[in-house]
Coordinates of C-alpha atoms in Angstrom, one line a residue:
M1 CA 0.0 0.0 0.0
D2 CA 1.2 3.5 -0.7
T3 CA 1.7 6.0 2.1
F4 CA -1.7 6.0 3.9
N5 CA -3.7 9.2 3.9
P6 CA -6.8 8.9 6.1
E7 CA -8.6 11.8 4.5
T8 CA -8.1 10.4 1.0
F9 CA -9.1 6.9 2.1
E10 CA -12.3 8.3 3.7
I11 CA -13.3 10.0 0.4
K12 CA -12.4 7.0 -1.7
F13 CA -14.4 4.7 0.6
A14 CA -17.4 7.0 0.6
I15 CA -17.4 6.9 -3.2
A16 CA -17.1 3.1 -3.3
D17 CA -19.7 2.7 -0.6
I18 CA -22.3 4.7 -2.6
A19 CA -21.3 3.0 -5.8
T20 CA -21.9 -0.5 -4.5
D21 CA -25.4 0.6 -3.4
L22 CA -26.2 2.2 -6.8
Y23 CA -24.8 -0.8 -8.6
I24 CA -27.4 -3.1 -6.9
Q25 CA -30.2 -0.5 -7.3
G26 CA -29.4 -0.2 -11.0
D27 CA -29.0 -3.9 -11.7
G28 CA -25.3 -3.4 -12.4
Q29 CA -25.5 0.1 -13.8
F30 CA -24.7 3.4 -12.0
Y31 CA -23.6 6.9 -13.0
I32 CA -20.7 9.0 -11.7
K33 CA -22.9 12.1 -11.4
D34 CA -25.2 10.2 -8.9
I35 CA -22.2 9.3 -6.8
A36 CA -20.9 12.9 -6.8
K37 CA -24.3 14.2 -5.9
E38 CA -24.6 11.8 -2.9
I39 CA -21.3 13.0 -1.3
D40 CA -21.5 16.6 -2.5
I41 CA -18.5 16.7 -4.9
T42 CA -18.3 17.2 -8.7
P43 CA -18.1 14.3 -11.2
A44 CA -14.6 15.5 -12.2
E45 CA -13.5 15.1 -8.5
V46 CA -14.5 11.5 -8.6
F47 CA -12.1 10.9 -11.4
N48 CA -9.4 12.5 -9.3
Y49 CA -9.6 9.3 -7.2
F50 CA -10.6 6.6 -9.7
P51 CA -9.9 6.1 -13.4
N52 CA -13.1 4.3 -14.1
K53 CA -16.2 2.7 -12.6
K54 CA -14.7 -0.7 -12.2
S55 CA -11.9 0.6 -10.1
I56 CA -14.4 2.2 -7.8
L57 CA -16.2 -1.1 -7.2
E58 CA -12.9 -3.0 -6.8
F59 CA -11.8 -0.5 -4.2
Y60 CA -14.7 -1.6 -2.0
Y61 CA -12.9 -5.0 -1.6
A62 CA -9.4 -3.5 -1.0
S63 CA -10.9 -1.2 1.6
L64 CA -12.0 -4.2 3.7
V65 CA -8.5 -4.9 4.8
I66 CA -7.7 -1.2 5.4
R67 CA -10.9 -0.7 7.4
Y68 CA -10.0 -3.8 9.5
E69 CA -6.6 -2.4 10.3
M70 CA -8.2 0.8 11.4
M71 CA -10.4 -1.2 13.7
I72 CA -7.6 -3.2 15.3
D73 CA -5.8 0.1 16.1
E74 CA -8.5 0.5 18.7
I75 CA -7.9 -2.9 20.3
D76 CA -5.4 -2.3 23.1
D77 CA -4.3 -5.9 23.6
F78 CA -4.4 -7.0 19.9
E79 CA -0.7 -7.6 19.8
S80 CA -1.1 -10.2 22.6
Y81 CA -3.4 -12.3 20.4
T82 CA -2.0 -15.5 19.0
L83 CA -1.5 -16.0 15.3
S84 CA -4.7 -18.1 15.1
E85 CA -6.6 -15.5 17.0
K86 CA -5.4 -12.7 14.7
L87 CA -6.2 -14.5 11.5
S88 CA -9.6 -15.8 12.6
N89 CA -10.5 -12.4 14.0
F90 CA -9.7 -10.9 10.6
A91 CA -11.6 -13.6 8.7
F92 CA -14.7 -13.3 10.9
T93 CA -14.7 -9.5 10.7
N94 CA -14.2 -9.7 7.0
F95 CA -17.2 -12.0 6.7
D96 CA -19.3 -9.5 8.7
M97 CA -18.3 -6.6 6.5
L98 CA -19.1 -8.6 3.4
R99 CA -22.5 -9.4 4.7
E100 CA -23.2 -5.7 5.1
K101 CA -23.2 -5.6 1.2
E102 CA -24.5 -9.1 0.7
A103 CA -26.3 -8.4 -2.6
F104 CA -23.3 -6.6 -4.1
V105 CA -20.9 -9.3 -2.9
E106 CA -22.9 -12.1 -4.3
A107 CA -23.1 -10.4 -7.6
T108 CA -19.4 -9.4 -7.9
L109 CA -17.1 -11.4 -5.6
S110 CA -16.4 -14.2 -8.0
E111 CA -15.9 -11.9 -11.1
Y112 CA -13.8 -9.2 -9.4
I113 CA -11.8 -11.2 -6.9
L114 CA -12.1 -15.0 -6.9
N115 CA -11.8 -15.4 -10.7
S116 CA -9.6 -12.4 -11.5
F117 CA -6.8 -13.1 -14.0
T118 CA -4.6 -10.5 -12.3
K119 CA -3.6 -9.9 -8.7
T120 CA -6.2 -7.5 -7.4
D121 CA -5.6 -4.6 -4.9
F122 CA -7.6 -6.6 -2.4
E123 CA -5.2 -9.5 -2.7
K124 CA -2.2 -7.2 -2.4
E125 CA -3.6 -5.7 0.8
L126 CA -4.5 -9.2 2.1
E127 CA -1.0 -10.5 1.4
R128 CA 0.5 -7.4 3.2
L129 CA -1.7 -8.1 6.2
I130 CA -0.8 -11.8 6.4
K131 CA 2.9 -10.9 6.1
Q132 CA 2.5 -8.3 8.9
F133 CA 0.9 -10.9 11.2
L134 CA 3.5 -13.5 10.6
E135 CA 6.6 -11.3 10.7
N136 CA 5.6 -9.5 13.9
D137 CA 4.7 -12.7 15.8
E138 CA 7.4 -13.4 18.5
H139 CA 6.1 -17.0 19.0
I140 CA 6.9 -18.3 15.5
S141 CA 9.7 -20.8 15.6
V142 CA 13.1 -19.9 14.1
S143 CA 12.8 -22.7 11.5
S144 CA 9.4 -21.5 10.4
T145 CA 10.8 -18.0 9.6
L146 CA 13.1 -19.7 7.0
V147 CA 10.1 -20.5 4.9
L148 CA 8.5 -17.1 5.1
N149 CA 8.9 -15.6 1.7
S150 CA 6.9 -14.2 -1.2
Y151 CA 5.9 -17.8 -2.2
S152 CA 4.5 -18.7 1.2
Y153 CA 2.6 -15.4 1.4
T154 CA 1.1 -16.0 -2.0
F155 CA 0.1 -19.5 -1.0
L156 CA -1.6 -18.3 2.2
R157 CA -3.4 -15.5 0.2
R158 CA -4.7 -18.0 -2.3
Q159 CA -5.9 -20.2 0.6
Y160 CA -7.8 -17.3 2.0
L161 CA -9.5 -16.8 -1.4
E162 CA -10.6 -20.4 -1.3
L163 CA -12.0 -19.8 2.2
L164 CA -14.0 -16.9 0.7
R165 CA -15.2 -19.1 -2.1
F166 CA -16.4 -21.6 0.5
W167 CA -18.0 -18.9 2.5
I168 CA -19.9 -17.3 -0.4
N169 CA -21.3 -20.8 -1.3
D170 CA -21.9 -21.9 2.3
T171 CA -25.6 -22.7 2.8
S172 CA -25.3 -23.8 6.4
E173 CA -27.2 -21.9 9.1
D174 CA -25.4 -18.5 9.7
K175 CA -22.6 -20.0 7.6
E176 CA -21.5 -22.0 10.6
L177 CA -19.4 -24.4 8.5
S178 CA -17.3 -21.4 7.3
M179 CA -16.7 -20.4 10.9
E180 CA -15.6 -23.9 11.8
L181 CA -13.4 -24.2 8.8
T182 CA -11.8 -20.9 9.7
D183 CA -11.1 -22.0 13.3
K184 CA -9.6 -25.3 12.2
A185 CA -7.5 -23.8 9.4
T186 CA -6.0 -21.0 11.5
A187 CA -5.3 -23.5 14.3
V188 CA -3.4 -25.8 12.0
L189 CA -1.4 -22.9 10.6
Q190 CA -0.5 -21.7 14.1
E191 CA 0.6 -25.2 15.1
L192 CA 2.9 -25.4 12.0
M193 CA 4.4 -21.9 12.6
Y194 CA 4.8 -22.3 16.4
N195 CA 6.1 -25.9 16.4
P196 CA 9.7 -25.9 17.8
V197 CA 10.6 -29.5 16.7
L198 CA 12.7 -28.4 13.8
D199 CA 14.4 -25.8 16.0
K200 CA 15.5 -28.5 18.4
S201 CA 16.7 -30.6 15.4
F202 CA 18.8 -27.7 14.2
D203 CA 20.2 -27.2 17.7
L204 CA 21.2 -30.9 17.8
L205 CA 22.9 -30.7 14.4
K206 CA 24.7 -27.5 15.5
F207 CA 25.8 -29.2 18.7
M208 CA 27.0 -32.3 16.9
N209 CA 28.9 -30.2 14.3
T210 CA 30.5 -28.1 17.0
N211 CA 31.6 -31.2 18.8
K212 CA 32.2 -33.5 15.8
K213 CA 35.7 -34.4 16.9
A214 CA 34.4 -35.7 20.2
F215 CA 31.7 -37.7 18.4
I216 CA 34.2 -39.2 15.9
N217 CA 36.5 -40.2 18.8
N218 CA 33.6 -41.9 20.5
I219 CA 31.9 -43.7 17.6
P220 CA 32.3 -47.1 19.4
I221 CA 30.5 -45.7 22.4
V222 CA 27.7 -44.2 20.3
K223 CA 27.3 -47.6 18.5
Q224 CA 27.2 -49.4 21.8
L225 CA 24.5 -47.0 23.1
C226 CA 22.4 -47.5 19.9
S227 CA 22.7 -51.3 20.1
K228 CA 21.4 -51.2 23.7
I229 CA 18.5 -49.0 22.7
E230 CA 17.6 -51.5 19.9
I231 CA 17.8 -54.5 22.3
R232 CA 15.4 -52.7 24.7

């Protein structure tokens, strides 16, 4: 995201917010002059913020991540949340915001986001947020940080899009299956990221390498110990 300007964001969101409503009211059609009239600016000013109508509607989705970040700034203990709690909190809040514009989301989510042939601004913001959560988490194991790169963030971003695809098609009561899937998926990711087993393995290898002379000199003893273990 470029340098964040709260005032610019508020204007852009107001434009996108009105546009999504007009889109549904007009069965997919809306006019820039109507948006301008609603927020008391000129049509020309709308084009100072967006190049075309589609970019206005797409901004609605990108704004979801930014609005969420503005919300968590008000949560005093958010940094104490675990990785699973942060990710699930984002997902659940995201679901709630999407339901506020349910008719618009049902009409456009697949076309504008899920089946887009290019990386959307929403996906860029999503990837940035995921990266922020992971890189600022002090509980992630050292070995896990070795796999945190652009490929892993892309993978996680795509998995979230699949979660959204599941959510939009979820017919369970209050979309309970989506909630359960989110809880389980974030818990598994946290388990993988927090697991110290590989760290301990690296410590063992480091120890053995540092003391390799002693190990070489005591190979008969090591073999003897191994044979006793096998007998037991």
